[in-house]
PDB file of C-alpha atoms in Angstrom:
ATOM      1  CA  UNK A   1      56.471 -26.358 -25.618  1.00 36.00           C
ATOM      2  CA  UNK A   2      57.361 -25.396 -22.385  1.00 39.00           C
ATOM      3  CA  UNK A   3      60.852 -23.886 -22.778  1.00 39.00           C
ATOM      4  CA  UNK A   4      61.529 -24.305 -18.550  1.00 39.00           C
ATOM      5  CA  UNK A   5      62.379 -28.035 -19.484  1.00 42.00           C
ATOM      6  CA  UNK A   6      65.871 -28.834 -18.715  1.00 45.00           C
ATOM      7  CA  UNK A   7      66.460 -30.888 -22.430  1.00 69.00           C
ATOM      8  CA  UNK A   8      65.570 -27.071 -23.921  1.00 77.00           C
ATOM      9  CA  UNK A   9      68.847 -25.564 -25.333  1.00 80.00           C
ATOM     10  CA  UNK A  10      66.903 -22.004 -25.462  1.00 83.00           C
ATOM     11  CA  UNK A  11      68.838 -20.866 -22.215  1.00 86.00           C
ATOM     12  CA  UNK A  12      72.248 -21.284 -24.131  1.00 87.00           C
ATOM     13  CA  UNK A  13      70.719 -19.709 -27.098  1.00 89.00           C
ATOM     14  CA  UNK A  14      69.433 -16.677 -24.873  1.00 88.00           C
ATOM     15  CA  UNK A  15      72.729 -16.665 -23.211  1.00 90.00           C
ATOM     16  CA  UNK A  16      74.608 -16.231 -26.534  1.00 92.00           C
ATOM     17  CA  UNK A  17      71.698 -13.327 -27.557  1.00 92.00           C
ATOM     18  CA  UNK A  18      72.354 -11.511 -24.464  1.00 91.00           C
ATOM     19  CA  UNK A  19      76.641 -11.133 -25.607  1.00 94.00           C
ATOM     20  CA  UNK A  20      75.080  -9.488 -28.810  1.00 94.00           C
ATOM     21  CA  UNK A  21      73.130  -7.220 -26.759  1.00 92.00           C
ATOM     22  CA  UNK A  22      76.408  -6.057 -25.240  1.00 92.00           C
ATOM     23  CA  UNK A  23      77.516  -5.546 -29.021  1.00 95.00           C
ATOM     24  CA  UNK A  24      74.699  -3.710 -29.955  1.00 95.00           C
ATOM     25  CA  UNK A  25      74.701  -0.922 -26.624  1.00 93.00           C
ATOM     26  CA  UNK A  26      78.373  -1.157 -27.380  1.00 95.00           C
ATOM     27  CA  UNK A  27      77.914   0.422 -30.898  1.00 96.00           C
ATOM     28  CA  UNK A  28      75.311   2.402 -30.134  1.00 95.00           C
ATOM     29  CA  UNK A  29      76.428   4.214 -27.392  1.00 95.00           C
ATOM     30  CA  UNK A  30      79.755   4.511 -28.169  1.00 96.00           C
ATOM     31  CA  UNK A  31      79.625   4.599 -31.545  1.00 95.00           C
ATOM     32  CA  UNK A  32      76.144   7.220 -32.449  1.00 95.00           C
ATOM     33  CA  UNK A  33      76.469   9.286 -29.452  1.00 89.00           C
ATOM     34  CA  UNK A  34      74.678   7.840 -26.280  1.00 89.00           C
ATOM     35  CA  UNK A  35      71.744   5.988 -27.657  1.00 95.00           C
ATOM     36  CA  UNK A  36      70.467   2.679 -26.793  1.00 93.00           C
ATOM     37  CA  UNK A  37      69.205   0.775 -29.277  1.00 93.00           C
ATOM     38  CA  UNK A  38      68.480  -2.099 -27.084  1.00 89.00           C
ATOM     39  CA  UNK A  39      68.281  -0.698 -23.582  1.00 87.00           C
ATOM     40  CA  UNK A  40      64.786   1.541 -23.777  1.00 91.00           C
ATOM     41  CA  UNK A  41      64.997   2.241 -20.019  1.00 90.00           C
ATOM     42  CA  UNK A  42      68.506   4.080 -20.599  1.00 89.00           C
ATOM     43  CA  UNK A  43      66.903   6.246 -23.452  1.00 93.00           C
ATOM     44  CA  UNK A  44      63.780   7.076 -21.671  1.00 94.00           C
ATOM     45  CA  UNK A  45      66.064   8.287 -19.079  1.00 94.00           C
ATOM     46  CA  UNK A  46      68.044  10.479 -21.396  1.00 94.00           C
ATOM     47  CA  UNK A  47      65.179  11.904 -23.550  1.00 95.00           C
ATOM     48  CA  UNK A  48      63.863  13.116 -20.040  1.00 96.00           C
ATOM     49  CA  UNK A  49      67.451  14.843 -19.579  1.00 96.00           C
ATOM     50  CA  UNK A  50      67.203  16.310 -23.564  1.00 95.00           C
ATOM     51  CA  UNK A  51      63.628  17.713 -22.935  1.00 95.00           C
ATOM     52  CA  UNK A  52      65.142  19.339 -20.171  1.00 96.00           C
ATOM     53  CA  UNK A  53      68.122  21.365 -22.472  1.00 94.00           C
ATOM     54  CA  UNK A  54      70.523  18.990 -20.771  1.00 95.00           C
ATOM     55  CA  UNK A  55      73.769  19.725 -23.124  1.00 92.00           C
ATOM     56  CA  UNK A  56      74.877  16.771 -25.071  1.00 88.00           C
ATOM     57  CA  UNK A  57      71.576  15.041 -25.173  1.00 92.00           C
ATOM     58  CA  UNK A  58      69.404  15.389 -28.134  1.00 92.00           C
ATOM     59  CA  UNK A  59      65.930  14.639 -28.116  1.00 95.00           C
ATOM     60  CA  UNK A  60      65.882  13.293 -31.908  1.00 95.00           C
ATOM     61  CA  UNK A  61      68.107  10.225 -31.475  1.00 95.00           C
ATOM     62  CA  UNK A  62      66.183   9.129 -28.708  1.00 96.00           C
ATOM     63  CA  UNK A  63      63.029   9.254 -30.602  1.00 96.00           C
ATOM     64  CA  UNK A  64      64.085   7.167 -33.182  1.00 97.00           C
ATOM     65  CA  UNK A  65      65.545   4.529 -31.745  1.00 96.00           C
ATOM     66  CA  UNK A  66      62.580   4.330 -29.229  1.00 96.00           C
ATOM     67  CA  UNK A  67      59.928   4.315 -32.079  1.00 97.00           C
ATOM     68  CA  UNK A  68      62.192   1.667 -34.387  1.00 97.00           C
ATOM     69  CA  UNK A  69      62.248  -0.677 -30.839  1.00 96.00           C
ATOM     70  CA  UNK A  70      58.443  -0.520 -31.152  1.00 97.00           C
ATOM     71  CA  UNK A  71      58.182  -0.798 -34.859  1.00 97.00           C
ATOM     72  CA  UNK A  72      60.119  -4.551 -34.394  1.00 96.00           C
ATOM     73  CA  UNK A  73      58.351  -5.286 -31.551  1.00 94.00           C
ATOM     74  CA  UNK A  74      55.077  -4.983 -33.222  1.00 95.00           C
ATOM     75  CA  UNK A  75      56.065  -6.747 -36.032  1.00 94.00           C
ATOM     76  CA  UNK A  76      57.582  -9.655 -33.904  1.00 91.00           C
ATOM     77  CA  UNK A  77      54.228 -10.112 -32.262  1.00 89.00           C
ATOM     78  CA  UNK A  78      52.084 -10.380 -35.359  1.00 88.00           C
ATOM     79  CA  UNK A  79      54.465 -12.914 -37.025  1.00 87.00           C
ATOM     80  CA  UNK A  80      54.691 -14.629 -33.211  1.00 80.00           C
ATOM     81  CA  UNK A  81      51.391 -15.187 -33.102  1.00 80.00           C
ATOM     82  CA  UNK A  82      51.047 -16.307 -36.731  1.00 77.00           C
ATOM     83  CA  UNK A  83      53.298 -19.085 -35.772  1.00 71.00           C
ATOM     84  CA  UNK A  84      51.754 -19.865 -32.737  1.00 72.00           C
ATOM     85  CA  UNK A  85      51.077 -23.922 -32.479  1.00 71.00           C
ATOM     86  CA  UNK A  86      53.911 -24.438 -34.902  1.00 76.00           C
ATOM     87  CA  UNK A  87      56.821 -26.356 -34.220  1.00 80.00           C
ATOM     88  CA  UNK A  88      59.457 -23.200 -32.474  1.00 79.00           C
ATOM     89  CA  UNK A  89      62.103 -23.910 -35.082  1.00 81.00           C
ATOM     90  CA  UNK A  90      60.013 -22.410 -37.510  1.00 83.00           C
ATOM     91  CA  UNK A  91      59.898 -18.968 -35.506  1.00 84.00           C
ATOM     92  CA  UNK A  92      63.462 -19.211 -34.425  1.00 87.00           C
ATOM     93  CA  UNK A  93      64.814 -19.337 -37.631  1.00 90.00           C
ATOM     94  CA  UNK A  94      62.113 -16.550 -39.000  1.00 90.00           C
ATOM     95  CA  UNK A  95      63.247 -14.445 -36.076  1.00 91.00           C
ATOM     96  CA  UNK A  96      67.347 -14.881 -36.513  1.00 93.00           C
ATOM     97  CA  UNK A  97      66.656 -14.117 -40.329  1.00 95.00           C
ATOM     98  CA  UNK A  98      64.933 -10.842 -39.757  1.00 95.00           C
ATOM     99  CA  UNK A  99      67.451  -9.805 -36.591  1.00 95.00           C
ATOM    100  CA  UNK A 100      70.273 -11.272 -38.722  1.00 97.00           C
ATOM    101  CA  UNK A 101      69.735  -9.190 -42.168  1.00 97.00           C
ATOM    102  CA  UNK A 102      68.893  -6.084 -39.968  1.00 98.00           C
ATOM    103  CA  UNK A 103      72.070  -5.882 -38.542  1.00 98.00           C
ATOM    104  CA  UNK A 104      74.789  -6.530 -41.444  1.00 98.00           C
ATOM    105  CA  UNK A 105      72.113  -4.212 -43.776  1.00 98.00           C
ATOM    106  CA  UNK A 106      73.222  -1.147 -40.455  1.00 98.00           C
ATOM    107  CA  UNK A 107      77.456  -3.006 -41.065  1.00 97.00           C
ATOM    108  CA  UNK A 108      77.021  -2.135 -44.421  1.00 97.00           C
ATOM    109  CA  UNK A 109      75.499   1.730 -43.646  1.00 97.00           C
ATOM    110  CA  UNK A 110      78.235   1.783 -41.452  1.00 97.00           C
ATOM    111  CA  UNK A 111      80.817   1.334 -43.896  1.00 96.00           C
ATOM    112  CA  UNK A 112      82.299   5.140 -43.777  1.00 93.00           C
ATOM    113  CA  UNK A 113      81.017   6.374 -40.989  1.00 95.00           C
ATOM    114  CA  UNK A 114      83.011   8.598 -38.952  1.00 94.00           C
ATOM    115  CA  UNK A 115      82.826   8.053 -35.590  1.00 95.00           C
ATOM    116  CA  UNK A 116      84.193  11.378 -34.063  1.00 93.00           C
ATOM    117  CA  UNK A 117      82.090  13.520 -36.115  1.00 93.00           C
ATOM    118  CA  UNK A 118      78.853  11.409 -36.231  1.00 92.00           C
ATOM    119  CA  UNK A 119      78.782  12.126 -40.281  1.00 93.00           C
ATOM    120  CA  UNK A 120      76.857  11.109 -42.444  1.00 94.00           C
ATOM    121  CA  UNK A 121      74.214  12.620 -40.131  1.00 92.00           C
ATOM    122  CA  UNK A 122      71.744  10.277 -42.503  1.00 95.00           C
ATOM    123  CA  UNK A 123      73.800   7.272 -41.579  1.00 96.00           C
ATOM    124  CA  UNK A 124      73.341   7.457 -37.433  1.00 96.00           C
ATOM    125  CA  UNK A 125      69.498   7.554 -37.805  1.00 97.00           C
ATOM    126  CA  UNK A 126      69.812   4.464 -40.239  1.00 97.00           C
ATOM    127  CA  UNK A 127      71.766   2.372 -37.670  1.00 97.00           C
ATOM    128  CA  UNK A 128      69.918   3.587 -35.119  1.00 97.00           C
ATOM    129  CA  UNK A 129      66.530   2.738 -36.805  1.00 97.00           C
ATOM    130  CA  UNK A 130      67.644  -0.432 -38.239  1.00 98.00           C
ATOM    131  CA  UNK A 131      69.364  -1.851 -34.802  1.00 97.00           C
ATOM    132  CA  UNK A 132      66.552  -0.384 -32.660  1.00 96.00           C
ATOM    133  CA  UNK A 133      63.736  -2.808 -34.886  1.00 97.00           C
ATOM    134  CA  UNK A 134      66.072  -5.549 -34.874  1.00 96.00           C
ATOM    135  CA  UNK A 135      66.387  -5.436 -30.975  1.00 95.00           C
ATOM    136  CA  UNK A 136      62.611  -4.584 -30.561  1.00 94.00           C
ATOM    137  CA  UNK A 137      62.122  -7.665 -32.944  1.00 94.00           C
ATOM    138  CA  UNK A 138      64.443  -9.716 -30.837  1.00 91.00           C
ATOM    139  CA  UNK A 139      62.399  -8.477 -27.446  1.00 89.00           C
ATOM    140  CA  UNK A 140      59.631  -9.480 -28.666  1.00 88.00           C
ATOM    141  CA  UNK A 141      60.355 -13.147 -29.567  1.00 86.00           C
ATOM    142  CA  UNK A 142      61.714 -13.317 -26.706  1.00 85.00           C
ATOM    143  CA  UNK A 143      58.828 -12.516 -24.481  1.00 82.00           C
ATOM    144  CA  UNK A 144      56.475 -15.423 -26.444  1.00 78.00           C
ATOM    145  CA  UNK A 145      59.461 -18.004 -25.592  1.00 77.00           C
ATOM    146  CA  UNK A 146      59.113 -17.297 -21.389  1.00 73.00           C
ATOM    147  CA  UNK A 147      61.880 -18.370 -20.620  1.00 73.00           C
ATOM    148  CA  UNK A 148      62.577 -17.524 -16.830  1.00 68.00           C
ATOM    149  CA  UNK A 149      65.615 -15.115 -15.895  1.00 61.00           C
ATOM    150  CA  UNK A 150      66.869 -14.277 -19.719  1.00 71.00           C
ATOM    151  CA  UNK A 151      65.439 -11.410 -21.361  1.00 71.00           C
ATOM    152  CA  UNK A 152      68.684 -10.921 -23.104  1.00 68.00           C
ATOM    153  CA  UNK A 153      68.606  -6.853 -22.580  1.00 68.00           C
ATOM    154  CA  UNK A 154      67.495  -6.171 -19.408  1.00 72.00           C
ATOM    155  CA  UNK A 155      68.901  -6.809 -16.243  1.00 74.00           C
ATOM    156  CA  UNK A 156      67.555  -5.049 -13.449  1.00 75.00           C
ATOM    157  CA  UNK A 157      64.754  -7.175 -12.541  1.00 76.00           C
ATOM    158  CA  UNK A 158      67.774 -10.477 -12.838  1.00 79.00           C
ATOM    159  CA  UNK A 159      69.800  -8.334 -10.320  1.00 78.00           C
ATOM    160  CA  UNK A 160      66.999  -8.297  -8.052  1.00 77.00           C
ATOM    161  CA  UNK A 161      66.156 -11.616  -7.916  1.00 79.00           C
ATOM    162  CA  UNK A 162      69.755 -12.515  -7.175  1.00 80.00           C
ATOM    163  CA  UNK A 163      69.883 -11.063  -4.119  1.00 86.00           C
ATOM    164  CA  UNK A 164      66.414 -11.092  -3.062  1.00 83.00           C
ATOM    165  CA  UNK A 165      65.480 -14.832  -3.565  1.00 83.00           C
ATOM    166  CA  UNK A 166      69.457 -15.055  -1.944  1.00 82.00           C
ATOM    167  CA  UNK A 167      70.276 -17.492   0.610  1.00 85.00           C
ATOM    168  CA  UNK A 168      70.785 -14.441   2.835  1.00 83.00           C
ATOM    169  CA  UNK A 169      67.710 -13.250   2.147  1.00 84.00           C
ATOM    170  CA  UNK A 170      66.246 -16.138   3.296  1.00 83.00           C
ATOM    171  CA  UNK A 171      64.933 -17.172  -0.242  1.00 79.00           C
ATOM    172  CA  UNK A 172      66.104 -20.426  -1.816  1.00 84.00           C
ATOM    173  CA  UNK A 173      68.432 -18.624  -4.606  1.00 78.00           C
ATOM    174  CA  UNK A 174      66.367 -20.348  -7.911  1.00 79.00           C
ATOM    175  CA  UNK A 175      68.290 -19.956 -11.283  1.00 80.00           C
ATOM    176  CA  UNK A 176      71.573 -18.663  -9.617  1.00 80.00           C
ATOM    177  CA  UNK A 177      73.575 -19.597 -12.352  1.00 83.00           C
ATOM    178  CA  UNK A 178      71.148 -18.768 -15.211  1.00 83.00           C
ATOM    179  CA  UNK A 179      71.141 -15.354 -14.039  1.00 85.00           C
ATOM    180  CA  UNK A 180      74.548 -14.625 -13.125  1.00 90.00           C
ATOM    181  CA  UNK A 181      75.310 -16.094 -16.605  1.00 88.00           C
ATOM    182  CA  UNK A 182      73.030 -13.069 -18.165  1.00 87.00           C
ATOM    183  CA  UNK A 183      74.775 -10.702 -16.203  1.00 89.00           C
ATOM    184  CA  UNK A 184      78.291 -12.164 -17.724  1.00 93.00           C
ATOM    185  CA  UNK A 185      76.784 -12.524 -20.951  1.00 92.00           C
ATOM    186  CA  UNK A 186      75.972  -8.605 -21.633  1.00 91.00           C
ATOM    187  CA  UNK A 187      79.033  -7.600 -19.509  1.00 95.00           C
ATOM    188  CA  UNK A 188      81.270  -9.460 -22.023  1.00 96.00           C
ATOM    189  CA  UNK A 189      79.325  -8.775 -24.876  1.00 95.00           C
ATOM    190  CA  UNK A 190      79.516  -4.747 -24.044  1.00 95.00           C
ATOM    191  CA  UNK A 191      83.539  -5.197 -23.107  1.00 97.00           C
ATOM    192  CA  UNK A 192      84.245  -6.924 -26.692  1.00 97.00           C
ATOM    193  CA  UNK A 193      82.226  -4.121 -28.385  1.00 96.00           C
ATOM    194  CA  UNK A 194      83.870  -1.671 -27.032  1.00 97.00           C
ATOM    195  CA  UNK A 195      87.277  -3.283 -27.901  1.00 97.00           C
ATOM    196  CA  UNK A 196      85.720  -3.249 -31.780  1.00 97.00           C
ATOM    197  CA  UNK A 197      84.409  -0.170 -31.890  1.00 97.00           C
ATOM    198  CA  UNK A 198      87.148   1.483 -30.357  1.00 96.00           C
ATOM    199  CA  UNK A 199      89.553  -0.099 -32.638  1.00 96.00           C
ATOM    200  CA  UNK A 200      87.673  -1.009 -35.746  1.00 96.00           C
ATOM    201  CA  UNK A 201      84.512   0.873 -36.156  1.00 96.00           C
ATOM    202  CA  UNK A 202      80.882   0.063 -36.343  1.00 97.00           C
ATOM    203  CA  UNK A 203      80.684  -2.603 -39.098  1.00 97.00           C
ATOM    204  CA  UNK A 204      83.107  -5.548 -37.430  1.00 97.00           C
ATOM    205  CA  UNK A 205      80.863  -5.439 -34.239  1.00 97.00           C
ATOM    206  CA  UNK A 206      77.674  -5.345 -36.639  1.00 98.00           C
ATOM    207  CA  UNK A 207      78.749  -7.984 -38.794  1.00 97.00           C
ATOM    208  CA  UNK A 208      79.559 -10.606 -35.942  1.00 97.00           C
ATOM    209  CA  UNK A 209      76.441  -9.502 -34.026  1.00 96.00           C
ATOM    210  CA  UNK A 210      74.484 -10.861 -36.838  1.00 97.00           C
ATOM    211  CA  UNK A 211      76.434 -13.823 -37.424  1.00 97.00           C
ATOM    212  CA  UNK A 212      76.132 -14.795 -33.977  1.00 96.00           C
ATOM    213  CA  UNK A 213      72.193 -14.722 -33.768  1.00 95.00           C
ATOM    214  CA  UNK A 214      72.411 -16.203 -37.138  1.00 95.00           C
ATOM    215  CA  UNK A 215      74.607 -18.899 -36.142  1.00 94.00           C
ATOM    216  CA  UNK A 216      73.326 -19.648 -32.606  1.00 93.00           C
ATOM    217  CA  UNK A 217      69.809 -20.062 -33.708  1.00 91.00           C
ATOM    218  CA  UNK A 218      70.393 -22.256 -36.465  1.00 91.00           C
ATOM    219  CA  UNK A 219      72.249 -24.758 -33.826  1.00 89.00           C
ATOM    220  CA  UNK A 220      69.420 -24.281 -31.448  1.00 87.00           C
ATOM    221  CA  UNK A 221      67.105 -24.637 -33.870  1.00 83.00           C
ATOM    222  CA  UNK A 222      68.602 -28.486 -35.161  1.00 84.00           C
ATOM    223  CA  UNK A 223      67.905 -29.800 -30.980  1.00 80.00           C
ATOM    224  CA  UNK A 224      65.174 -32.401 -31.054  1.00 79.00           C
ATOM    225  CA  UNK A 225      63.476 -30.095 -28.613  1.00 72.00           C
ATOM    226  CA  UNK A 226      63.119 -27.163 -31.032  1.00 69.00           C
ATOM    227  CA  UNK A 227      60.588 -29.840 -33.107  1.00 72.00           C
ATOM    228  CA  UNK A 228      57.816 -29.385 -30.474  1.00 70.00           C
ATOM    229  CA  UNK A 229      55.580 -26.458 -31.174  1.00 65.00           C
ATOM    230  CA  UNK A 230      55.717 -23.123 -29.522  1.00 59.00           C
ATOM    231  CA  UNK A 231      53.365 -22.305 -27.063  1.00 57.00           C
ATOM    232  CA  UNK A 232      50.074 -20.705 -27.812  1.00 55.00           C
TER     233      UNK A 232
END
């Protein structure tokens, strides 16, 4: 299947992925004390500043959720390549399962945890560890779908191409909208997780992260278009 076509509904779907990556940074940054769990760039950066004794920055968290990103990732790819020539329902729905359970399994570790004090100390490596392999998971499903312009977490190389394929760079500004739409996406995905997690704690944010995938998937997965198998 070639997922460019324009009958596809996988850019809504990654649209609606890339709001729960705003959740997820949301919780885990504000809520387990500056990790990503979905941005690796971010915690490469700040492992670098906790092997350097930078105060506030421990190297441990960073670790984890690094390791657990490449944990789902690896298991994403074997069970991506398994259902390689299948029809892409079949994988959506595998994938939204697995990213789904992952995150209302961290809501209900959550249940408890105090914020301020980051206790249970158990409890932060949990989230972190099950978030981080649901978001590796999620990167790597992505990645087999190639869809242009929506990675869902990162958005540095989507920046770039807005303004250097820009009008005023002389470029012919392809997928304007898809990629502006990513940018919105994790912007208002991040701003409503903050207003949760501020307000309500860890699990409401989990909890509709999850039901989101869940729920988006399972209407992209009913499009005619989801029938034809996934690329090899």
């Amino acid at each position: 299947m070639s997922a460019a076509k324009s009958s596809t509904p996988l850019p809504w779907l990654l649209l609606l992925l890339s709001v729960t990556t705003g959740l997820v940074d949301a919780i885990s940054v504000l809520g387990l004390g500056k990790v990503f769990t979905a941005n690796m760039t971010g915690n490469i950066v700040f492992l670098g500043f906790a092997a350097a004794g930078t105060p506030g920055f421990r190297v441990a968290p960073f670790v984890a959720a690094i390791a657990a990103f490449l944990l789902g990732a690896l298991i994403a790819g074997r069970i991506g390549k398994h259902h390689a020539g299948r029809p892409l329902h079949h994988w959506l729905i595998v994938a939204a399962l697995v990213e789904a359970a992952l995150l209302w399994i961290a809501a209900g570790v959550s249940i408890g945890f105090d914020i301020p004090s980051q206790s249970p100390t158990a409890s932060v490596f949990a989230i972190i560890a099950l978030t981080g392999v649901a978001m590796g998971f999620r990167n790597a499903t992505i990645r087999q779908l190639k869809v242009p312009d929506l990675t869902t977490t990162v958005l540095t190389l989507t920046l770039t191409g807005l303004a250097a394929d820009s009008h005023f760079a002389g470029g012919s500004n392809p997928n304007w909208a898809r990629r502006i739409g990513g940018v919105l996406a994790i912007f208002l995905g991040a701003m409503l997780g903050a207003v949760l997690v501020n307000r309500y704690g860890l699990t409401p944010p989990l909890i509709l992260a999850g039901a989101m995938v869940l729920v988006g998937t399972a209407a992209c997965a009913l499009h005619p278009a989801a029938r034809e198998p996934l690329a090899k």
